[in-house]
Coordinates of C-alpha atoms in Angstrom, one line a residue:
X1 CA -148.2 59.1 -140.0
X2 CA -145.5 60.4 -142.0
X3 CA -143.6 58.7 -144.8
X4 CA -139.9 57.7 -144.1
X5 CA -137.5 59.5 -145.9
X6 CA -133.9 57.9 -146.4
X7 CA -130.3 59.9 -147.2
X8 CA -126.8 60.1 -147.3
X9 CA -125.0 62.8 -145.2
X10 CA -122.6 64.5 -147.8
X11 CA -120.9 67.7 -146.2
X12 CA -119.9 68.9 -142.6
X13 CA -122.6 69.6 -141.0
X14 CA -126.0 67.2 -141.0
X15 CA -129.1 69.9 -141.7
X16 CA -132.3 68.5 -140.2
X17 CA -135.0 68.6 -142.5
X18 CA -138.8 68.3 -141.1
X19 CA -141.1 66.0 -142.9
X20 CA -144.6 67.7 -142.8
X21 CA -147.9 65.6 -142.1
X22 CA -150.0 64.3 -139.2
X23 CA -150.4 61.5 -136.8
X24 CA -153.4 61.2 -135.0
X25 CA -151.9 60.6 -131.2
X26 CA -148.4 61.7 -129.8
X27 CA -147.9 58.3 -127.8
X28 CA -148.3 56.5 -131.3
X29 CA -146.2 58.2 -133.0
X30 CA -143.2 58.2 -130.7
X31 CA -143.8 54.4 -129.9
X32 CA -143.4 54.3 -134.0
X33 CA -140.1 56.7 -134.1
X34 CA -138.9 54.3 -131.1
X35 CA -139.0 51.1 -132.7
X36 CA -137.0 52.1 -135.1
X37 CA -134.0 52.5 -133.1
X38 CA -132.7 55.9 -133.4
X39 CA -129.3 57.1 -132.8
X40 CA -131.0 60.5 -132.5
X41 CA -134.4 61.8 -131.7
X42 CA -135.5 65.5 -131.5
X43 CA -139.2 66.2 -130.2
X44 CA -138.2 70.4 -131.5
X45 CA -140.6 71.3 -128.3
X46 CA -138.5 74.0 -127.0
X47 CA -140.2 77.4 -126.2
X48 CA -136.8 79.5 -126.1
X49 CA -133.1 79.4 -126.9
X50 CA -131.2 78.4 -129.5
X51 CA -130.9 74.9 -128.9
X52 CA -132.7 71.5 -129.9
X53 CA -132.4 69.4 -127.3
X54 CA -132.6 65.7 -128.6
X55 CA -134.7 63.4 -126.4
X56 CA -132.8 60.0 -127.6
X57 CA -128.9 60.4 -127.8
X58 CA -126.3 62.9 -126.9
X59 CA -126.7 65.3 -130.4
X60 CA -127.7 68.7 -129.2
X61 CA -129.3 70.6 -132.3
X62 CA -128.9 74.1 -132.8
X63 CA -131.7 76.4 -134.5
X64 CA -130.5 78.6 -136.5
X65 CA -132.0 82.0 -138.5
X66 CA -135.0 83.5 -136.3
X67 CA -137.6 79.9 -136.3
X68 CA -140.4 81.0 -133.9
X69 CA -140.4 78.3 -131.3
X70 CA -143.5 77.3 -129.1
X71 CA -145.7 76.6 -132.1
X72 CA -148.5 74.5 -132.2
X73 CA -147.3 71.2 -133.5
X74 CA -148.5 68.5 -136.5
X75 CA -149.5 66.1 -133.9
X76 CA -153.5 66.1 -132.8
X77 CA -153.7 66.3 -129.2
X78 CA -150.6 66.4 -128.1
X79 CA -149.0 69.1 -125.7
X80 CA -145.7 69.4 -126.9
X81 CA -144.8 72.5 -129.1
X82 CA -142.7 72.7 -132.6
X83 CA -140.9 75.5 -134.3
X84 CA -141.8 77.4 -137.3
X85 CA -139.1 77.9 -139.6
X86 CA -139.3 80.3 -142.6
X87 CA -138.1 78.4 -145.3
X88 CA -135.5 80.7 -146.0
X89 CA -132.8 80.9 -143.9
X90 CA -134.4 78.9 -140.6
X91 CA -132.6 75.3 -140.1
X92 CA -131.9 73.2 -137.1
X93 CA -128.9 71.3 -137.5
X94 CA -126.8 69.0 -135.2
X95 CA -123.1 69.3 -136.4
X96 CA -122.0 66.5 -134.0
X97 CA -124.2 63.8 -136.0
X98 CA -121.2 63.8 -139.2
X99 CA -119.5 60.7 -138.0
X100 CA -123.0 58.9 -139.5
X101 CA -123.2 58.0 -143.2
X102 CA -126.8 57.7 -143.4
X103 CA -130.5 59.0 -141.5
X104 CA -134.0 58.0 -142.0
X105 CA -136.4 61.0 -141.5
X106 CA -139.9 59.7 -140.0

């Protein structure tokens, strides 16, 4: 499972960042994001478009750059796809989310 990150947001616009490891089982690891109570919660499955669609709360995402969506994800045996972003200039972020002084990244 992934380490927790903590932050502060500090400008306009909250950037999601992606926090690279594996879990072993999908249902695992989203009963683990779950307990933690999110405000916000993005699986990053889509396959198309330009938006991340959150599955806890109301913050729609929006990828931005060229990220290839539909990847094959970190997660061992589970269905749902990820994106792959470049490093560059590929970002995801969810502008609506500024109102919130602080995130945990899991």
């Amino acid at each position: 499972m992934p380490s927790q990150k903590t932050g502060r947001i500090i400008g306009a616009a909250v950037t999601l960042l992606l926090v690279t490891g594996t879990a072993t089982a999908s249902s695992s690891y989203k009963t683990a994001v779950m307990n933690t109570n999110p405000v916000a919660y993005w699986r990053l499955g889509e396959t198309s478009g330009s938006t991340a669609y959150p599955t806890v709360g109301s913050y729609n995402g929006t990828y931005e750059g060229s990220p290839k969506l539909g990847q094959t994800g970190l997660i061992v045996n589970d269905s749902n796809k990820a994106p792959l972003l470049d490093g560059q200039d590929d970002r995801i972020t969810a502008d609506s989310l500024t109102s919130r002084s602080s995130f945990v990244l899991v």
